[in-house]
Amino acid sequence: MLRHLIPRPDAVRAAALAADLDAADLRSDPLRAAWGAEADDALARGMRSPLLAALGERDDPLAVLGRFFVLGMPQPADAVAAALPRTGIDGLEALGLAYRDGAQVVPAALVRPQSFVDVDGVGEWWIASDLDETALGTALPADHVLGVGGATRTLAGLVMPAAVDRALDLGTGCGIQALLVARHAGRVVATDISARALAYAELNAELAGVHNIDFRQGSMFEPVAGESFDLIVSNPPFVITPRVEEVTAYEYRDGGLIGDALVEEFVRRAPAHLNPGGAAQLLGNWETRDGVPGRDRLESWIAPELDAWVVERETLSPLRYAELWIRDGGTTPREETFEPLLDAWCDDFAARGVTEIGFGYVLLRRPPAPESGGASERTPAPLRRLEHVEQPVSSAGRAFATGLRAHDLLAGGMPERLVVASDVTEARHHMPGQDAPSVIELHQGGGFGRTVAVDPALAGFVGACDGELTVAQIVAALADLFEVPLADLWAELEPRIRALMIDGFLLPAS
Ligand SMILES: C[S@@+](CC[C@H](N)C(=O)[O-])C[C@H]1O[C@@H](n2cnc3c(N)ncnc32)[C@H](O)[C@@H]1O
């Protein structure tokens, strides 16, 4: 039976460990080179034998620490001691990351290199988290602390890249979002209900040498009562879970409430903690109940004065949702507990009249205070966008920031000159033998990867936005060309130009 230790963060020992990991070059690229790209990818699918086969009998520090910290396997004590000369086995034990067992040292946690890219460039940290199912060889315990997963990366990609004074990461887990946000924040508060998670988060900040994060234990917004922030990020425990004995309430994914009540609570309570111009960004699920679409229910939780942008990425039936999260908990249909779990989930959804569960991104912003005497002194009507987007999304954080900037700018009127964003292309589709296109589409390479059908006048407008000609000049020229009254053309084009600006197709010429 593996021992379930809790990390004991210690600045001096963590610095020694980071120096040892650095000397061993325990980084993503050297590891991928050591065991090969295909085996590296297989690890994410729970396979480790291809990686072990590639390492063979190697006993250099990279191989020993790869097996020990990345795969979570016991290693000979003398090999671990040689690979970690500054930390030593005593240091590992003091940090709560391993324990001796005869001639072996047993890891109590994973410590994996985690690379990241942001506006300041690329970097890599070591992120400690609990042993995963592959390392444990059993289902996860309820207090499991997750490492970096798919949802973690999704949220990290959504966060708007702006320097802020104060930020909050609610439900920090291993601390990865707090570390990322700390790169552009004066001070970050990282909270979690789990003391175990906070111990990992604090240790990871010490390993990364990041010192502008305060760690606080408590549920939801309790640890920050009365405080406000410029940015709140959260990958909260939103997974909808039936409240019956046989279903494990995993702390890492389940906040203990009924249905989507945790997301509702977040959306209702976050605004009280936002400074003017401050934004909250989170992932969540929302239920379609008794025919009321999930997005409509979500919209009803949003305070009317806030800007809100919700991007629903997928919807699942109750059955598919139940299957997804039962498998995530390590139970497969071959096991006899699978069907009782499935029944529990489906009964729970049926009891609330749930027919569909949406998943997506929520961005809430308290509108910035209008600059007195500035161009945007007029307070715009709040942005309210709830949309379903299924195509691949990249750099969503930039797309959100561009959209909000355009919304603020448009409060002061249409900018004088516009330019076409560099990732926009135009496609014209013709009926065979016809000169005039029957469909013209603008396509966006980055952001939300949108494709928008435009008519010849709007296509002409966008094509002429070179930052030299003014908007007024372009519209006047088009009115002449199409022989239509200028006022009519402008009435038709203006809302569509505004939408193209919010969507990032058109940008103000600087
Ligand atoms: C899905 S994990 C997110 C971890 C990390 N932030 C990430 O992005 O990978 C959710 C975290 O919320 C924590 N949590 C669960 N219930 C909570 C609550 N009521 N209040 C605050 N945090 C909670 C869990 O312990 C867990 O660390």
PDB file of C-alpha atoms in Angstrom, residues 66-274:
ATOM      1  CA  GLY A  66      12.141  10.277 -15.320  1.00  0.00           C
ATOM      2  CA  ARG A  67      11.073   6.926 -13.830  1.00  0.00           C
ATOM      3  CA  PHE A  68      10.836   8.313 -10.301  1.00  0.00           C
ATOM      4  CA  PHE A  69       9.117  11.683 -10.677  1.00  0.00           C
ATOM      5  CA  VAL A  70       7.498  11.568 -14.116  1.00  0.00           C
ATOM      6  CA  LEU A  71       6.223   7.981 -14.021  1.00  0.00           C
ATOM      7  CA  GLY A  72       5.968   7.736 -10.213  1.00  0.00           C
ATOM      8  CA  MET A  73       7.959   4.502  -9.810  1.00  0.00           C
ATOM      9  CA  PRO A  74      10.210   3.467  -6.890  1.00  0.00           C
ATOM     10  CA  GLN A  75      13.934   3.614  -7.692  1.00  0.00           C
ATOM     11  CA  PRO A  76      17.084   2.332  -5.944  1.00  0.00           C
ATOM     12  CA  ALA A  77      18.014   4.664  -3.076  1.00  0.00           C
ATOM     13  CA  ASP A  78      21.623   5.070  -4.221  1.00  0.00           C
ATOM     14  CA  ALA A  79      20.515   6.083  -7.751  1.00  0.00           C
ATOM     15  CA  VAL A  80      18.046   8.662  -6.369  1.00  0.00           C
ATOM     16  CA  ALA A  81      20.658  10.034  -3.961  1.00  0.00           C
ATOM     17  CA  ALA A  82      23.150  10.361  -6.851  1.00  0.00           C
ATOM     18  CA  ALA A  83      20.560  12.112  -9.051  1.00  0.00           C
ATOM     19  CA  LEU A  84      19.570  14.574  -6.311  1.00  0.00           C
ATOM     20  CA  PRO A  85      22.869  15.454  -4.574  1.00  0.00           C
ATOM     21  CA  ARG A  86      21.686  18.784  -3.118  1.00  0.00           C
ATOM     22  CA  THR A  87      18.337  17.486  -1.881  1.00  0.00           C
ATOM     23  CA  GLY A  88      19.243  13.997  -0.753  1.00  0.00           C
ATOM     24  CA  ILE A  89      16.706  11.421   0.306  1.00  0.00           C
ATOM     25  CA  ASP A  90      16.319  13.175   3.678  1.00  0.00           C
ATOM     26  CA  GLY A  91      15.364  16.343   1.793  1.00  0.00           C
ATOM     27  CA  LEU A  92      12.777  14.484  -0.288  1.00  0.00           C
ATOM     28  CA  GLU A  93      11.290  12.989   2.868  1.00  0.00           C
ATOM     29  CA  ALA A  94      11.248  16.376   4.579  1.00  0.00           C
ATOM     30  CA  LEU A  95       9.386  17.830   1.560  1.00  0.00           C
ATOM     31  CA  GLY A  96       6.852  14.986   1.816  1.00  0.00           C
ATOM     32  CA  LEU A  97       7.628  13.885  -1.748  1.00  0.00           C
ATOM     33  CA  ALA A  98       9.023  10.391  -1.065  1.00  0.00           C
ATOM     34  CA  TYR A  99       9.878   7.825   1.589  1.00  0.00           C
ATOM     35  CA  ARG A 100      12.429   5.067   2.030  1.00  0.00           C
ATOM     36  CA  ASP A 101      11.350   1.457   1.714  1.00  0.00           C
ATOM     37  CA  GLY A 102      14.370  -0.804   2.247  1.00  0.00           C
ATOM     38  CA  ALA A 103      16.884  -0.223  -0.550  1.00  0.00           C
ATOM     39  CA  GLN A 104      14.352   1.725  -2.558  1.00  0.00           C
ATOM     40  CA  VAL A 105      12.877   5.201  -2.444  1.00  0.00           C
ATOM     41  CA  VAL A 106       9.143   5.409  -3.182  1.00  0.00           C
ATOM     42  CA  PRO A 107       7.751   8.603  -4.725  1.00  0.00           C
ATOM     43  CA  ALA A 108       4.700  10.049  -2.960  1.00  0.00           C
ATOM     44  CA  ALA A 109       4.044  12.596  -5.722  1.00  0.00           C
ATOM     45  CA  LEU A 110       4.699  13.238  -9.389  1.00  0.00           C
ATOM     46  CA  VAL A 111       7.004  16.126 -10.294  1.00  0.00           C
ATOM     47  CA  ARG A 112       6.745  16.824 -14.004  1.00  0.00           C
ATOM     48  CA  PRO A 113       8.221  19.514 -16.217  1.00  0.00           C
ATOM     49  CA  GLN A 114       5.493  21.738 -17.614  1.00  0.00           C
ATOM     50  CA  SER A 115       6.256  24.137 -20.436  1.00  0.00           C
ATOM     51  CA  PHE A 116       4.157  27.214 -21.173  1.00  0.00           C
ATOM     52  CA  VAL A 117       3.979  30.029 -23.709  1.00  0.00           C
ATOM     53  CA  ASP A 118       2.626  33.481 -23.058  1.00  0.00           C
ATOM     54  CA  VAL A 119       3.066  37.022 -24.345  1.00  0.00           C
ATOM     55  CA  ASP A 120       6.477  37.194 -22.633  1.00  0.00           C
ATOM     56  CA  GLY A 121       7.754  34.053 -24.316  1.00  0.00           C
ATOM     57  CA  VAL A 122       8.237  30.417 -23.359  1.00  0.00           C
ATOM     58  CA  GLY A 123       9.213  28.892 -20.048  1.00  0.00           C
ATOM     59  CA  GLU A 124       9.084  25.705 -18.041  1.00  0.00           C
ATOM     60  CA  TRP A 125       8.346  24.861 -14.406  1.00  0.00           C
ATOM     61  CA  TRP A 126       8.326  21.637 -12.403  1.00  0.00           C
ATOM     62  CA  ILE A 127       4.827  20.945 -11.176  1.00  0.00           C
ATOM     63  CA  ALA A 128       4.302  18.538  -8.291  1.00  0.00           C
ATOM     64  CA  SER A 129       0.909  16.831  -7.961  1.00  0.00           C
ATOM     65  CA  ASP A 130      -0.508  13.607  -6.584  1.00  0.00           C
ATOM     66  CA  LEU A 131       0.407  10.226  -8.093  1.00  0.00           C
ATOM     67  CA  ASP A 132      -2.019   9.511 -10.927  1.00  0.00           C
ATOM     68  CA  GLU A 133      -3.975   6.305 -11.552  1.00  0.00           C
ATOM     69  CA  THR A 134      -1.152   4.794 -13.583  1.00  0.00           C
ATOM     70  CA  ALA A 135       1.339   5.316 -10.764  1.00  0.00           C
ATOM     71  CA  LEU A 136      -1.114   4.270  -8.040  1.00  0.00           C
ATOM     72  CA  GLY A 137      -2.424   1.259  -9.930  1.00  0.00           C
ATOM     73  CA  THR A 138      -5.832   1.932  -8.341  1.00  0.00           C
ATOM     74  CA  ALA A 139      -8.675   4.469  -8.566  1.00  0.00           C
ATOM     75  CA  LEU A 140      -7.880   7.947  -7.277  1.00  0.00           C
ATOM     76  CA  PRO A 141      -8.644   8.861  -3.670  1.00  0.00           C
ATOM     77  CA  ALA A 142     -11.306  11.549  -3.107  1.00  0.00           C
ATOM     78  CA  ASP A 143      -8.714  14.152  -2.031  1.00  0.00           C
ATOM     79  CA  HIS A 144      -6.551  13.678  -5.153  1.00  0.00           C
ATOM     80  CA  VAL A 145      -4.699  16.807  -6.321  1.00  0.00           C
ATOM     81  CA  LEU A 146      -4.601  16.993 -10.101  1.00  0.00           C
ATOM     82  CA  GLY A 147      -1.594  17.902 -12.164  1.00  0.00           C
ATOM     83  CA  VAL A 148      -1.861  19.883 -15.377  1.00  0.00           C
ATOM     84  CA  GLY A 149      -4.693  18.505 -17.527  1.00  0.00           C
ATOM     85  CA  GLY A 150      -6.709  19.419 -20.598  1.00  0.00           C
ATOM     86  CA  ALA A 151      -9.076  21.756 -18.727  1.00  0.00           C
ATOM     87  CA  THR A 152      -6.083  23.448 -17.097  1.00  0.00           C
ATOM     88  CA  ARG A 153      -4.634  24.239 -20.528  1.00  0.00           C
ATOM     89  CA  THR A 154      -7.998  25.364 -21.839  1.00  0.00           C
ATOM     90  CA  LEU A 155      -8.420  27.915 -19.062  1.00  0.00           C
ATOM     91  CA  ALA A 156      -4.807  29.073 -19.376  1.00  0.00           C
ATOM     92  CA  GLY A 157      -5.442  29.764 -23.092  1.00  0.00           C
ATOM     93  CA  LEU A 158      -8.563  31.818 -22.323  1.00  0.00           C
ATOM     94  CA  VAL A 159      -7.084  34.218 -19.852  1.00  0.00           C
ATOM     95  CA  MET A 160      -6.740  37.692 -21.345  1.00  0.00           C
ATOM     96  CA  PRO A 161      -3.091  38.711 -21.604  1.00  0.00           C
ATOM     97  CA  ALA A 162      -3.012  41.971 -19.667  1.00  0.00           C
ATOM     98  CA  ALA A 163      -0.907  43.207 -16.779  1.00  0.00           C
ATOM     99  CA  VAL A 164      -3.037  43.560 -13.638  1.00  0.00           C
ATOM    100  CA  ASP A 165      -2.476  44.689 -10.102  1.00  0.00           C
ATOM    101  CA  ARG A 166      -4.409  42.066  -8.078  1.00  0.00           C
ATOM    102  CA  ALA A 167      -5.538  38.646  -9.274  1.00  0.00           C
ATOM    103  CA  LEU A 168      -7.363  35.686  -7.732  1.00  0.00           C
ATOM    104  CA  ASP A 169      -7.116  32.019  -8.705  1.00  0.00           C
ATOM    105  CA  LEU A 170     -10.094  30.295  -7.075  1.00  0.00           C
ATOM    106  CA  GLY A 171      -9.616  26.518  -6.707  1.00  0.00           C
ATOM    107  CA  THR A 172      -5.902  26.665  -7.454  1.00  0.00           C
ATOM    108  CA  GLY A 173      -5.198  22.905  -7.144  1.00  0.00           C
ATOM    109  CA  CYS A 174      -1.504  22.428  -7.905  1.00  0.00           C
ATOM    110  CA  GLY A 175      -1.253  26.195  -8.424  1.00  0.00           C
ATOM    111  CA  ILE A 176      -0.611  26.290 -12.149  1.00  0.00           C
ATOM    112  CA  GLN A 177      -3.088  29.081 -13.013  1.00  0.00           C
ATOM    113  CA  ALA A 178      -1.795  31.206 -10.140  1.00  0.00           C
ATOM    114  CA  LEU A 179       1.779  30.750 -11.403  1.00  0.00           C
ATOM    115  CA  LEU A 180       0.798  31.777 -14.929  1.00  0.00           C
ATOM    116  CA  VAL A 181      -1.207  34.791 -13.764  1.00  0.00           C
ATOM    117  CA  ALA A 182       1.592  35.810 -11.380  1.00  0.00           C
ATOM    118  CA  ARG A 183       3.771  36.558 -14.415  1.00  0.00           C
ATOM    119  CA  HIS A 184       1.557  39.574 -15.205  1.00  0.00           C
ATOM    120  CA  ALA A 185       0.099  40.474 -11.814  1.00  0.00           C
ATOM    121  CA  GLY A 186       1.448  42.504  -8.950  1.00  0.00           C
ATOM    122  CA  ARG A 187      -0.003  40.087  -6.407  1.00  0.00           C
ATOM    123  CA  VAL A 188      -2.064  36.885  -6.712  1.00  0.00           C
ATOM    124  CA  VAL A 189      -4.297  35.244  -4.115  1.00  0.00           C
ATOM    125  CA  ALA A 190      -4.604  31.488  -4.692  1.00  0.00           C
ATOM    126  CA  THR A 191      -7.395  29.739  -2.790  1.00  0.00           C
ATOM    127  CA  ASP A 192      -8.576  26.182  -2.394  1.00  0.00           C
ATOM    128  CA  ILE A 193     -10.832  24.276  -0.051  1.00  0.00           C
ATOM    129  CA  SER A 194      -8.163  21.576   0.118  1.00  0.00           C
ATOM    130  CA  ALA A 195      -5.152  21.968   2.424  1.00  0.00           C
ATOM    131  CA  ARG A 196      -3.481  19.239   0.393  1.00  0.00           C
ATOM    132  CA  ALA A 197      -3.887  21.211  -2.860  1.00  0.00           C
ATOM    133  CA  LEU A 198      -2.550  24.364  -1.245  1.00  0.00           C
ATOM    134  CA  ALA A 199       0.508  22.478   0.025  1.00  0.00           C
ATOM    135  CA  TYR A 200       1.240  21.413  -3.564  1.00  0.00           C
ATOM    136  CA  ALA A 201       0.585  24.908  -4.900  1.00  0.00           C
ATOM    137  CA  GLU A 202       2.928  26.473  -2.368  1.00  0.00           C
ATOM    138  CA  LEU A 203       5.628  23.906  -3.078  1.00  0.00           C
ATOM    139  CA  ASN A 204       5.279  24.521  -6.826  1.00  0.00           C
ATOM    140  CA  ALA A 205       5.652  28.262  -6.337  1.00  0.00           C
ATOM    141  CA  GLU A 206       8.843  27.598  -4.331  1.00  0.00           C
ATOM    142  CA  LEU A 207      10.152  25.256  -7.046  1.00  0.00           C
ATOM    143  CA  ALA A 208       9.444  27.979  -9.634  1.00  0.00           C
ATOM    144  CA  GLY A 209      10.962  30.727  -7.474  1.00  0.00           C
ATOM    145  CA  VAL A 210       7.706  32.729  -7.690  1.00  0.00           C
ATOM    146  CA  HIS A 211       7.024  34.838  -4.594  1.00  0.00           C
ATOM    147  CA  ASN A 212       4.051  37.086  -5.377  1.00  0.00           C
ATOM    148  CA  ILE A 213       1.313  34.560  -4.506  1.00  0.00           C
ATOM    149  CA  ASP A 214      -0.618  34.375  -1.211  1.00  0.00           C
ATOM    150  CA  PHE A 215      -2.176  30.992  -0.459  1.00  0.00           C
ATOM    151  CA  ARG A 216      -5.464  30.833   1.469  1.00  0.00           C
ATOM    152  CA  GLN A 217      -7.707  27.945   2.414  1.00  0.00           C
ATOM    153  CA  GLY A 218     -11.501  28.152   2.231  1.00  0.00           C
ATOM    154  CA  SER A 219     -14.586  27.539   0.140  1.00  0.00           C
ATOM    155  CA  MET A 220     -15.420  29.684  -2.897  1.00  0.00           C
ATOM    156  CA  PHE A 221     -15.105  33.416  -2.100  1.00  0.00           C
ATOM    157  CA  GLU A 222     -14.873  33.010   1.718  1.00  0.00           C
ATOM    158  CA  PRO A 223     -11.097  33.525   1.891  1.00  0.00           C
ATOM    159  CA  VAL A 224     -11.369  36.851  -0.001  1.00  0.00           C
ATOM    160  CA  ALA A 225     -14.430  38.339   1.720  1.00  0.00           C
ATOM    161  CA  GLY A 226     -14.506  42.100   1.169  1.00  0.00           C
ATOM    162  CA  GLU A 227     -11.623  42.060  -1.339  1.00  0.00           C
ATOM    163  CA  SER A 228     -11.712  42.882  -5.013  1.00  0.00           C
ATOM    164  CA  PHE A 229      -9.512  42.013  -7.956  1.00  0.00           C
ATOM    165  CA  ASP A 230      -8.633  43.043 -11.492  1.00  0.00           C
ATOM    166  CA  LEU A 231      -8.662  39.426 -12.663  1.00  0.00           C
ATOM    167  CA  ILE A 232     -10.309  36.290 -11.281  1.00  0.00           C
ATOM    168  CA  VAL A 233      -9.521  32.981 -12.945  1.00  0.00           C
ATOM    169  CA  SER A 234     -11.052  29.664 -12.033  1.00  0.00           C
ATOM    170  CA  ASN A 235     -11.215  26.126 -13.275  1.00  0.00           C
ATOM    171  CA  PRO A 236     -13.732  25.378 -10.546  1.00  0.00           C
ATOM    172  CA  PRO A 237     -14.956  21.949  -9.425  1.00  0.00           C
ATOM    173  CA  PHE A 238     -17.948  22.208 -11.770  1.00  0.00           C
ATOM    174  CA  VAL A 239     -18.531  18.540 -12.560  1.00  0.00           C
ATOM    175  CA  ILE A 240     -22.187  17.679 -11.922  1.00  0.00           C
ATOM    176  CA  THR A 241     -22.311  14.728  -9.553  1.00  0.00           C
ATOM    177  CA  PRO A 242     -25.219  12.796  -8.016  1.00  0.00           C
ATOM    178  CA  ARG A 243     -25.329  13.030  -4.236  1.00  0.00           C
ATOM    179  CA  VAL A 244     -25.539   9.312  -3.436  1.00  0.00           C
ATOM    180  CA  GLU A 245     -23.205   7.217  -1.338  1.00  0.00           C
ATOM    181  CA  GLU A 246     -21.812   5.019  -4.100  1.00  0.00           C
ATOM    182  CA  VAL A 247     -20.586   7.998  -6.157  1.00  0.00           C
ATOM    183  CA  THR A 248     -17.220   9.334  -4.963  1.00  0.00           C
ATOM    184  CA  ALA A 249     -17.138  13.105  -4.491  1.00  0.00           C
ATOM    185  CA  TYR A 250     -13.706  13.877  -5.944  1.00  0.00           C
ATOM    186  CA  GLU A 251     -12.593  17.172  -4.453  1.00  0.00           C
ATOM    187  CA  TYR A 252     -10.680  18.112  -7.603  1.00  0.00           C
ATOM    188  CA  ARG A 253     -13.777  18.159  -9.803  1.00  0.00           C
ATOM    189  CA  ASP A 254     -16.834  18.334  -7.563  1.00  0.00           C
ATOM    190  CA  GLY A 255     -17.776  21.253  -5.321  1.00  0.00           C
ATOM    191  CA  GLY A 256     -20.416  19.228  -3.467  1.00  0.00           C
ATOM    192  CA  LEU A 257     -23.489  21.142  -4.685  1.00  0.00           C
ATOM    193  CA  ILE A 258     -26.504  19.940  -6.668  1.00  0.00           C
ATOM    194  CA  GLY A 259     -26.483  20.122 -10.480  1.00  0.00           C
ATOM    195  CA  ASP A 260     -24.818  23.284 -11.822  1.00  0.00           C
ATOM    196  CA  ALA A 261     -25.358  25.246  -8.573  1.00  0.00           C
ATOM    197  CA  LEU A 262     -21.616  25.795  -8.119  1.00  0.00           C
ATOM    198  CA  VAL A 263     -21.326  27.612 -11.456  1.00  0.00           C
ATOM    199  CA  GLU A 264     -24.445  29.627 -10.591  1.00  0.00           C
ATOM    200  CA  GLU A 265     -22.947  30.580  -7.231  1.00  0.00           C
ATOM    201  CA  PHE A 266     -19.697  31.624  -8.899  1.00  0.00           C
ATOM    202  CA  VAL A 267     -21.433  33.726 -11.543  1.00  0.00           C
ATOM    203  CA  ARG A 268     -23.654  35.423  -8.948  1.00  0.00           C
ATOM    204  CA  ARG A 269     -20.901  36.082  -6.393  1.00  0.00           C
ATOM    205  CA  ALA A 270     -17.831  36.911  -8.508  1.00  0.00           C
ATOM    206  CA  PRO A 271     -19.018  40.424  -9.515  1.00  0.00           C
ATOM    207  CA  ALA A 272     -18.820  41.657  -5.895  1.00  0.00           C
ATOM    208  CA  HIS A 273     -15.080  40.895  -6.090  1.00  0.00           C
ATOM    209  CA  LEU A 274     -14.339  42.704  -9.362  1.00  0.00           C
TER     210      LEU A 274
END
